CSV table of C-alpha atoms in Angstrom, one decimal:
chain,number,residue,atom,x,y,z
A,132,MET,CA,0.0,0.0,0.0
A,133,GLN,CA,1.4,3.4,-1.0
A,134,ILE,CA,0.6,6.9,0.1
A,135,ASN,CA,1.6,10.3,-1.3
A,136,PHE,CA,3.7,12.5,1.0
A,137,GLY,CA,1.3,15.3,0.2
A,138,ASP,CA,-1.5,13.4,2.0
A,139,ILE,CA,0.5,13.3,5.2
A,140,PRO,CA,0.0,16.4,7.4
A,141,GLY,CA,3.1,18.4,8.5
A,142,GLN,CA,5.3,17.8,5.5
A,143,TYR,CA,7.7,20.6,4.4
A,144,ASN,CA,6.5,22.2,1.2
A,145,LEU,CA,10.1,22.3,0.1
A,146,PHE,CA,10.4,18.6,0.4
A,147,LEU,CA,7.1,18.0,-1.4
A,148,ASP,CA,8.2,20.2,-4.3
A,149,TYR,CA,11.5,18.3,-4.4
A,150,LEU,CA,9.6,15.1,-4.8
A,151,TYR,CA,6.9,16.1,-7.1
A,152,GLU,CA,7.5,19.5,-8.6
A,153,PHE,CA,11.3,19.7,-9.0
A,154,ASP,CA,11.2,22.7,-11.4
A,155,ASN,CA,10.0,24.8,-8.5
A,156,VAL,CA,13.2,24.1,-6.5
A,157,LYS,CA,15.8,23.4,-9.2
A,158,ASN,CA,17.7,26.7,-8.4
A,159,PHE,CA,18.5,25.3,-5.0
A,160,TYR,CA,20.0,22.0,-6.1
A,161,LYS,CA,22.7,20.9,-8.4
A,162,ASN,CA,21.1,17.7,-9.5
A,163,ASP,CA,17.7,16.1,-9.9
A,164,PHE,CA,17.6,12.5,-8.6
A,165,ARG,CA,14.7,11.7,-10.9
A,166,ASN,CA,16.6,12.8,-14.0
A,167,LYS,CA,18.4,9.5,-14.8
A,168,ASP,CA,19.7,10.9,-18.1
A,169,GLY,CA,22.0,13.1,-16.0
A,170,TYR,CA,23.4,10.3,-13.9
A,171,LEU,CA,26.4,9.3,-16.1
A,172,LYS,CA,27.6,12.9,-16.4
A,173,VAL,CA,27.7,13.2,-12.6
A,174,PHE,CA,29.3,9.7,-12.2
A,175,LYS,CA,32.0,10.6,-14.6
A,176,SER,CA,32.8,13.9,-12.9
A,177,ILE,CA,33.0,12.4,-9.5
A,178,SER,CA,35.1,9.4,-10.6
A,179,GLU,CA,37.6,11.7,-12.3
A,180,THR,CA,38.0,14.0,-9.3
A,181,THR,CA,41.6,13.8,-8.0
A,182,ARG,CA,41.8,12.5,-4.5
A,183,GLU,CA,45.4,12.3,-3.3
A,184,PHE,CA,44.4,10.0,-0.4
A,185,ARG,CA,42.1,7.7,-2.4
A,186,GLY,CA,44.4,4.8,-1.8
A,187,ASP,CA,44.6,5.5,1.9
A,188,ILE,CA,40.8,5.5,2.6
A,189,PRO,CA,40.5,1.7,2.4
A,190,LYS,CA,43.4,1.2,4.9
A,191,ILE,CA,41.9,3.8,7.3
A,192,ILE,CA,38.4,2.2,7.2
A,193,SER,CA,39.9,-1.3,7.6
A,194,SER,CA,41.7,-0.1,10.7
A,195,GLN,CA,38.4,1.2,12.1
A,196,TYR,CA,37.1,-2.4,12.1
A,197,GLU,CA,39.5,-3.6,14.7
A,198,GLY,CA,37.6,-6.0,17.0
A,199,PHE,CA,35.1,-6.8,14.2
A,200,SER,CA,35.1,-9.5,11.7
A,201,PRO,CA,33.5,-8.0,8.6
A,202,SER,CA,32.0,-10.1,5.8
A,203,GLU,CA,33.8,-10.8,2.6
A,204,LYS,CA,31.3,-8.5,0.8
A,205,THR,CA,32.1,-5.6,3.2
A,206,LEU,CA,35.9,-6.2,2.8
A,207,SER,CA,35.5,-6.2,-0.9
A,208,ASN,CA,33.5,-3.0,-0.8
A,209,ILE,CA,36.1,-1.3,1.4
A,210,ASN,CA,39.0,-2.3,-0.8
A,211,SER,CA,37.1,-1.1,-3.9
A,212,LEU,CA,37.2,2.5,-2.7
A,213,LYS,CA,40.7,2.7,-4.0
A,214,ASP,CA,39.4,2.3,-7.6
A,215,LYS,CA,38.4,5.3,-9.6
A,216,ASN,CA,35.2,3.6,-10.9
A,217,THR,CA,33.9,3.0,-7.3
A,218,LEU,CA,31.2,5.5,-6.2
A,219,ALA,CA,29.7,5.7,-2.7
A,220,VAL,CA,26.0,5.7,-1.8
A,221,VAL,CA,26.2,7.4,1.6
A,222,THR,CA,23.8,7.9,4.5
A,223,GLY,CA,24.2,8.7,8.1
A,224,GLN,CA,22.6,9.5,11.4
A,225,GLN,CA,23.3,10.7,15.0
A,226,LEU,CA,24.1,7.8,17.4
A,227,GLY,CA,20.6,7.3,18.8
A,228,ILE,CA,20.4,4.8,21.6
A,229,LEU,CA,19.4,1.3,20.2
A,230,GLY,CA,19.8,2.8,16.7
A,231,GLY,CA,17.5,5.7,17.3
A,232,PRO,CA,14.4,6.3,15.1
A,233,LEU,CA,13.3,3.4,12.8
A,234,TYR,CA,14.1,5.6,9.8
A,235,THR,CA,17.8,5.1,10.6
A,236,PHE,CA,17.3,1.6,9.3
A,237,TYR,CA,15.2,2.8,6.4
A,238,LYS,CA,18.1,5.0,5.4
A,239,ILE,CA,20.6,2.1,5.5
A,240,ILE,CA,18.2,-0.2,3.6
A,241,THR,CA,17.7,2.5,0.9
A,242,SER,CA,21.5,2.8,0.6
A,243,ILE,CA,22.0,-0.9,0.2
A,244,LYS,CA,19.2,-1.4,-2.3
A,245,LEU,CA,20.1,1.6,-4.4
A,246,SER,CA,23.7,0.5,-4.6
A,247,GLU,CA,22.6,-2.9,-5.9
A,248,HIS,CA,20.2,-1.4,-8.4
A,249,LEU,CA,22.9,1.0,-9.7
A,250,LYS,CA,25.4,-1.8,-10.1
A,251,GLU,CA,23.0,-3.7,-12.4
A,252,ARG,CA,22.1,-0.6,-14.4
A,253,TYR,CA,25.5,1.1,-14.8
A,254,ASP,CA,28.1,-1.7,-15.1
A,255,ALA,CA,31.0,0.7,-15.8
A,256,TYR,CA,30.9,1.7,-12.2
A,257,ASN,CA,30.8,0.0,-8.8
A,258,PHE,CA,28.6,1.3,-6.1
A,259,VAL,CA,29.1,0.7,-2.4
A,260,PRO,CA,26.8,1.6,0.6
A,261,VAL,CA,28.4,3.7,3.3
A,262,PHE,CA,27.0,4.7,6.7
A,263,TRP,CA,28.5,7.8,8.2
A,264,LEU,CA,28.7,7.5,12.0
A,265,GLU,CA,27.7,11.0,13.2
A,266,GLY,CA,29.5,10.9,16.5
A,267,ASP,CA,30.6,14.5,16.6
A,268,ASP,CA,27.1,15.8,17.4
A,269,HIS,CA,26.7,16.9,21.0
A,270,ASP,CA,22.9,17.0,21.3
A,271,PHE,CA,22.4,14.4,24.0
A,272,GLU,CA,18.6,14.9,24.2
A,273,GLU,CA,18.3,13.9,20.6
A,274,VAL,CA,19.9,10.5,21.2
A,275,ARG,CA,19.0,9.4,24.7
A,276,SER,CA,15.5,8.0,24.2
A,277,ILE,CA,13.4,5.7,22.1
A,278,GLY,CA,9.6,5.8,21.6
A,279,LEU,CA,7.3,2.7,21.5
A,280,ILE,CA,3.7,1.7,21.9
A,281,ASN,CA,3.3,-0.1,25.2
A,282,GLU,CA,0.9,-2.9,26.3
A,283,SER,CA,-1.8,-0.2,26.9
A,284,ASN,CA,-1.5,1.1,23.3
A,285,THR,CA,0.1,4.3,24.7
A,286,LEU,CA,3.1,6.0,23.1
A,287,THR,CA,5.9,5.9,25.7
A,288,ASN,CA,9.4,7.3,25.7
A,289,ILE,CA,12.1,5.4,27.4
A,290,PHE,CA,15.1,7.6,28.5
A,291,TYR,CA,18.7,6.8,29.3
A,292,ASP,CA,20.1,9.0,32.1
A,293,ASP,CA,23.8,9.9,32.1
A,294,GLU,CA,23.5,11.4,35.6
A,295,LEU,CA,24.6,14.8,34.5
A,296,PRO,CA,22.5,18.0,35.1
A,297,ASP,CA,20.4,19.0,32.2
A,298,GLU,CA,22.1,22.4,31.9
A,299,GLU,CA,25.6,20.9,31.7
A,300,THR,CA,27.4,21.3,28.4
A,301,ARG,CA,28.2,18.0,26.9
A,302,ASN,CA,30.9,16.9,24.5
A,303,SER,CA,30.4,14.8,21.3
A,304,VAL,CA,28.0,11.9,21.8
A,305,GLY,CA,30.4,9.5,20.1
A,306,TYR,CA,32.8,9.8,23.1
A,307,MET,CA,30.2,9.4,25.8
A,308,VAL,CA,30.6,6.2,27.9
A,309,ILE,CA,27.5,4.2,28.8
A,310,LYS,CA,27.0,4.1,32.6
A,311,ASP,CA,25.4,1.6,34.9
A,312,THR,CA,22.2,3.6,34.5
A,313,ILE,CA,21.7,1.7,31.3
A,314,ASN,CA,20.3,-1.1,33.5
A,315,SER,CA,17.4,1.1,34.5
A,316,PHE,CA,16.8,2.0,30.9
A,317,PHE,CA,16.5,-1.7,30.0
A,318,ASP,CA,14.3,-2.4,33.1
A,319,ASN,CA,11.9,0.3,31.8
A,320,LEU,CA,12.1,-1.0,28.3
A,321,ASP,CA,11.3,-4.5,29.5
A,322,LYS,CA,8.2,-3.3,31.4
A,323,ASN,CA,6.8,-1.4,28.4
A,324,LEU,CA,7.7,-3.6,25.5
A,325,ARG,CA,4.9,-6.0,24.5
A,326,ASP,CA,5.5,-9.6,25.2
A,327,SER,CA,6.2,-11.8,22.3
A,328,GLU,CA,8.2,-14.9,21.4
A,329,PHE,CA,11.0,-12.6,20.1
A,330,LYS,CA,11.2,-10.3,23.2
A,331,PRO,CA,13.7,-12.4,25.4
A,332,ASP,CA,16.3,-12.8,22.7
A,333,PHE,CA,15.8,-9.3,21.5
A,334,LEU,CA,16.5,-7.7,24.9
A,335,LYS,CA,19.4,-10.1,25.5
A,336,ASN,CA,21.1,-9.0,22.3
A,337,LEU,CA,20.5,-5.3,23.0
A,338,LYS,CA,21.9,-5.6,26.5
A,339,GLU,CA,25.0,-7.3,25.1
A,340,ILE,CA,25.6,-4.4,22.7
A,341,TYR,CA,24.6,-1.5,25.0
A,342,SER,CA,26.6,-2.5,28.1
A,343,SER,CA,28.2,-0.3,30.7
A,344,GLY,CA,31.7,0.8,29.8
A,345,LYS,CA,31.2,1.0,26.0
A,346,SER,CA,31.0,4.3,24.2
A,347,PHE,CA,27.8,5.3,22.4
A,348,LYS,CA,29.6,5.1,19.2
A,349,GLN,CA,31.0,1.6,19.8
A,350,ALA,CA,27.6,0.3,20.8
A,351,PHE,CA,25.8,2.0,17.8
A,352,LYS,CA,28.4,0.6,15.4
A,353,GLU,CA,28.1,-2.9,16.8
A,354,LEU,CA,24.3,-2.8,16.4
A,355,ILE,CA,24.5,-1.6,12.8
A,356,PHE,CA,27.2,-4.1,12.1
A,357,ARG,CA,25.1,-7.0,13.4
A,358,PHE,CA,22.2,-6.1,11.2
A,359,PHE,CA,23.8,-5.0,7.9
A,360,ASP,CA,27.4,-6.2,7.6
A,361,LYS,CA,26.4,-9.2,5.5
A,362,TYR,CA,24.9,-6.8,2.9
A,363,GLY,CA,28.3,-5.1,2.5
A,364,LEU,CA,27.5,-1.9,4.4
A,365,ILE,CA,30.7,0.1,5.1
A,366,ILE,CA,30.6,1.8,8.5
A,367,PHE,CA,32.7,5.0,8.4
A,368,ASP,CA,33.9,6.8,11.5
A,369,PRO,CA,34.7,10.5,10.7
A,370,GLN,CA,36.0,11.0,14.3
A,371,ASP,CA,39.0,8.9,13.5
A,372,VAL,CA,42.1,11.1,14.2
A,373,ILE,CA,43.6,10.1,10.8
A,374,ILE,CA,40.4,11.2,9.1
A,375,LYS,CA,40.6,14.5,11.0
A,376,ASN,CA,44.1,14.9,9.7
A,377,LEU,CA,42.9,14.5,6.1
A,378,LEU,CA,40.3,17.2,6.8
A,379,LYS,CA,42.8,19.9,7.8
A,380,PRO,CA,42.6,21.7,4.5
A,381,VAL,CA,38.8,22.0,4.8
A,382,PHE,CA,39.0,23.2,8.4
A,383,LYS,CA,41.7,25.7,7.6
A,384,ARG,CA,39.9,27.2,4.7
A,385,GLU,CA,36.8,27.5,6.7
A,386,ILE,CA,38.7,29.7,9.2
A,387,ASN,CA,40.7,31.6,6.7
A,388,ASP,CA,38.1,32.3,4.0
A,389,PHE,CA,34.6,32.0,5.7
A,390,ARG,CA,33.7,35.6,4.7
A,391,GLN,CA,33.8,34.5,1.0
A,392,HIS,CA,30.9,32.1,1.4
A,393,THR,CA,28.8,33.5,4.3
A,394,GLU,CA,27.1,36.2,2.3
A,395,LYS,CA,26.0,33.7,-0.4
A,396,LEU,CA,24.7,31.2,2.3
A,397,VAL,CA,22.7,34.0,3.9
A,398,LYS,CA,21.3,35.1,0.5
A,399,VAL,CA,20.2,31.6,-0.4
A,400,SER,CA,18.7,31.0,3.0
A,401,ALA,CA,16.8,34.3,2.8
A,402,THR,CA,15.3,33.3,-0.5
A,403,LEU,CA,14.3,29.9,0.9
A,404,GLU,CA,12.6,31.7,3.9
A,405,GLU,CA,10.6,33.8,1.4
A,406,LEU,CA,9.5,30.7,-0.6
A,407,TYR,CA,9.6,27.8,1.8
A,408,HIS,CA,11.7,27.7,4.9
A,409,ALA,CA,15.4,27.7,5.8
A,410,GLN,CA,16.2,24.4,7.7
A,411,VAL,CA,19.4,25.6,9.4
A,412,LYS,CA,20.3,29.0,10.7
A,413,VAL,CA,23.4,30.2,8.9
A,414,ARG,CA,26.5,30.9,11.0
A,415,PRO,CA,29.6,32.7,9.8
A,416,VAL,CA,32.0,29.8,10.6
A,417,ASN,CA,30.8,26.2,10.2
A,418,LEU,CA,33.2,24.7,12.7
A,419,PHE,CA,33.0,23.5,16.3
A,420,TYR,CA,35.9,23.2,18.7
A,421,SER,CA,35.9,20.7,21.5
A,422,THR,CA,37.5,21.2,25.0
A,423,ASP,CA,37.2,19.4,28.3
A,424,GLU,CA,34.2,21.6,29.0
A,425,GLY,CA,32.2,20.6,25.9
A,426,ARG,CA,31.8,21.3,22.2
A,427,PHE,CA,31.5,24.9,21.1
A,428,LEU,CA,30.8,26.8,17.9
A,429,ILE,CA,33.6,29.0,16.7
A,430,GLU,CA,32.5,32.6,16.2
A,431,PRO,CA,34.4,35.5,14.6
A,432,VAL,CA,34.7,38.6,16.8
A,433,GLU,CA,36.2,41.6,15.1
A,434,ASN,CA,39.6,40.3,13.9
A,435,GLU,CA,39.7,37.3,16.3
A,436,PHE,CA,37.7,34.2,17.2
A,437,ARG,CA,36.1,32.9,20.3
A,438,LEU,CA,34.1,29.9,21.4
A,439,ARG,CA,30.3,30.6,21.7
A,440,ARG,CA,29.3,31.7,25.2
A,441,LYS,CA,33.0,31.8,26.2
A,442,ARG,CA,35.2,34.8,26.8
A,443,LYS,CA,38.5,33.5,25.7
A,444,LYS,CA,39.6,34.8,22.3
A,445,PHE,CA,41.9,33.3,19.7
A,446,THR,CA,43.8,34.9,16.9
A,447,GLN,CA,43.5,33.4,13.4
A,448,ASP,CA,47.0,32.0,13.7
A,449,GLU,CA,46.2,30.4,17.0
A,450,ILE,CA,43.2,28.6,15.5
A,451,ILE,CA,45.1,27.5,12.5
A,452,ASN,CA,47.9,26.2,14.7
A,453,ALA,CA,45.4,24.3,16.8
A,454,ILE,CA,44.0,22.6,13.6
A,455,ASP,CA,47.6,21.6,12.7
A,456,MET,CA,48.4,20.2,16.2
A,457,HIS,CA,45.0,18.7,17.2
A,458,PRO,CA,42.6,18.4,14.3
A,459,GLU,CA,40.6,15.8,16.3
A,460,ASN,CA,39.3,18.7,18.4
A,461,PHE,CA,37.5,20.2,15.4
A,462,SER,CA,34.3,19.1,13.8
A,463,PRO,CA,31.9,20.5,11.1
A,464,ASN,CA,28.4,21.8,11.8
A,465,VAL,CA,25.4,20.5,9.8
A,466,LEU,CA,26.2,22.6,6.7
A,467,LEU,CA,29.9,21.8,6.5
A,468,ARG,CA,29.5,18.0,7.3
A,469,PRO,CA,28.4,17.1,3.8
A,470,ILE,CA,31.4,19.0,2.4
A,471,CYS,CA,33.7,17.0,4.7
A,472,GLN,CA,31.9,13.8,3.6
A,473,ASP,CA,32.3,14.5,-0.2
A,474,TYR,CA,35.9,15.7,0.2
A,475,LEU,CA,36.8,12.3,1.6
A,476,LEU,CA,34.5,10.0,-0.3
A,477,PRO,CA,33.4,9.7,-4.0
A,478,THR,CA,29.7,10.3,-3.1
A,479,ALA,CA,27.3,9.8,-6.0
A,480,PHE,CA,24.2,9.7,-3.8
A,481,TYR,CA,23.3,10.9,-0.3
A,482,ILE,CA,20.3,9.2,1.2
A,483,GLY,CA,18.4,11.7,3.4
A,484,GLY,CA,15.0,12.4,5.0
A,485,PRO,CA,12.9,15.6,4.7
A,486,SER,CA,15.1,17.7,7.0
A,487,GLU,CA,18.3,16.7,5.1
A,488,VAL,CA,16.7,17.3,1.7
A,489,SER,CA,15.8,20.8,3.1
A,490,TYR,CA,19.2,21.8,4.4
A,491,PHE,CA,20.9,20.6,1.2
A,492,ALA,CA,19.0,23.4,-0.5
A,493,GLN,CA,21.1,25.8,1.5
A,494,ILE,CA,24.6,24.5,0.8
A,495,THR,CA,25.1,24.7,-2.9
A,496,PRO,CA,27.3,27.8,-2.4
A,497,LEU,CA,29.6,25.7,-0.1
A,498,TYR,CA,30.0,23.0,-2.8
A,499,ASP,CA,31.0,25.8,-5.2
A,500,PHE,CA,33.3,27.4,-2.7
A,501,TYR,CA,35.1,24.1,-2.0
A,502,ASN,CA,35.1,23.1,-5.6
A,503,LEU,CA,33.3,19.8,-5.0
A,504,ASN,CA,30.7,17.8,-6.9
A,505,SER,CA,27.3,17.8,-5.2
A,506,PRO,CA,25.8,14.3,-5.1
A,507,PHE,CA,22.3,13.4,-6.0
A,508,ILE,CA,20.1,13.8,-2.9
A,509,TYR,CA,18.0,10.7,-2.8
A,510,PRO,CA,15.0,10.6,-0.4
A,511,ARG,CA,15.1,7.7,2.0
A,512,ALA,CA,12.4,5.0,2.0
A,513,SER,CA,9.6,5.8,4.3
A,514,ALA,CA,7.3,3.2,5.8
A,515,THR,CA,4.8,2.5,8.6
A,516,ILE,CA,4.7,-1.1,9.7
A,517,PHE,CA,1.2,-2.4,10.3
A,518,GLU,CA,0.6,-5.5,12.3
A,519,LYS,CA,-2.1,-7.8,11.0
A,520,ASN,CA,-4.6,-6.8,13.7
A,521,LEU,CA,-4.3,-3.1,12.7
A,522,GLU,CA,-4.7,-4.0,9.1
A,523,ASN,CA,-7.9,-5.9,10.0
A,524,ILE,CA,-9.3,-2.9,11.8
A,525,LEU,CA,-8.7,-0.7,8.7
A,526,GLU,CA,-10.5,-3.3,6.5
A,527,LYS,CA,-13.4,-3.7,8.9
A,528,TYR,CA,-14.2,0.0,9.0
A,529,ASN,CA,-13.2,0.6,5.4
A,530,LEU,CA,-10.5,3.1,6.4
A,531,SER,CA,-7.6,4.3,4.2
A,532,LEU,CA,-4.2,5.4,5.5
A,533,GLU,CA,-5.2,8.9,4.7
A,534,ASP,CA,-8.2,8.6,7.0
A,535,ILE,CA,-5.8,8.0,9.9
A,536,PHE,CA,-4.5,11.6,9.6
A,537,SER,CA,-8.0,13.1,9.5
A,538,ASN,CA,-9.7,14.8,12.4
A,539,ALA,CA,-12.4,12.7,14.1
A,540,ASP,CA,-15.2,15.0,13.1
A,541,GLU,CA,-14.2,15.2,9.4
């Protein structure tokens, strides 16, 4: 059963036009994912882009799999990234506990299925699915809970508590270590999760993965690995110190030349606000700096820089020197992250949801500024899983999926 996104309340108009009326939004995007006649031109351009570290990427990714035993298919996909004809079908997500929202898995499945489809259709190229572990993000509230329907048919949120005050500034989620409070999280999950023949093994496996002492990133990677390694999914960790070293040129240029792109980003975002909405607020500098106190946005102040909400100032030379000495302390914001991704990887497609499709409309000036090819932005699969009893109710009362979104008195 299929349903049009336009029949679902609350959808972004920008996203709807991207799906169904692309001519209305074509000025905001480099490529139209529906225009298959344009695929080969983009594939050729990306494959011919010089990447001095192309041969190093497979070695770096392989080293990130220490402690794992990847499948032959995954190993082959990793190794193929050294070849010019290999293109990446990338997706990613913040490190939500137990995998986060179900659409995390839909993104991965879309990436895998699209890679397989493209291999069959364009045999001159190889396509590999890649999952970008978004461990740099520091929004703990966004990753600490899951939602489910309990035995009483009530939507319930189960929260993990890291025992820190809500107002305390936190560092990147990827480095957070799971505490013993995870046991309370699982106790609450057990109480609210419906009984079934699958429940005991399901909880047992999750407890093995999300155990005290592991980092959020380690647990998330293990979960994704268990589900999708056999399909050849490459799990990529951008927090790797070696990767951050490769990103030094991007970080330095963002500090040295941010004024050259900020005006264009603001202009595009203002136009989007007039016609649709701007998904992300534009900042002058698209970089964060991490200290022992947390992760802070870098802000220009006259001829210097400072960390947001901090008094200490840095000269431009001091920031550049910090990038040289400790690039692992720097991380991109939501607008610069795709630039880092496509600087490192030969990305032909990025799989995203409505919010990602929306913010990609803002960042075309950044792709021009960094002289990078923009990938096709491919909407992730979207689904609602209906159990048989719910399907029977719809049939009994002759209800459509659209009716579910209607008000009771309509």
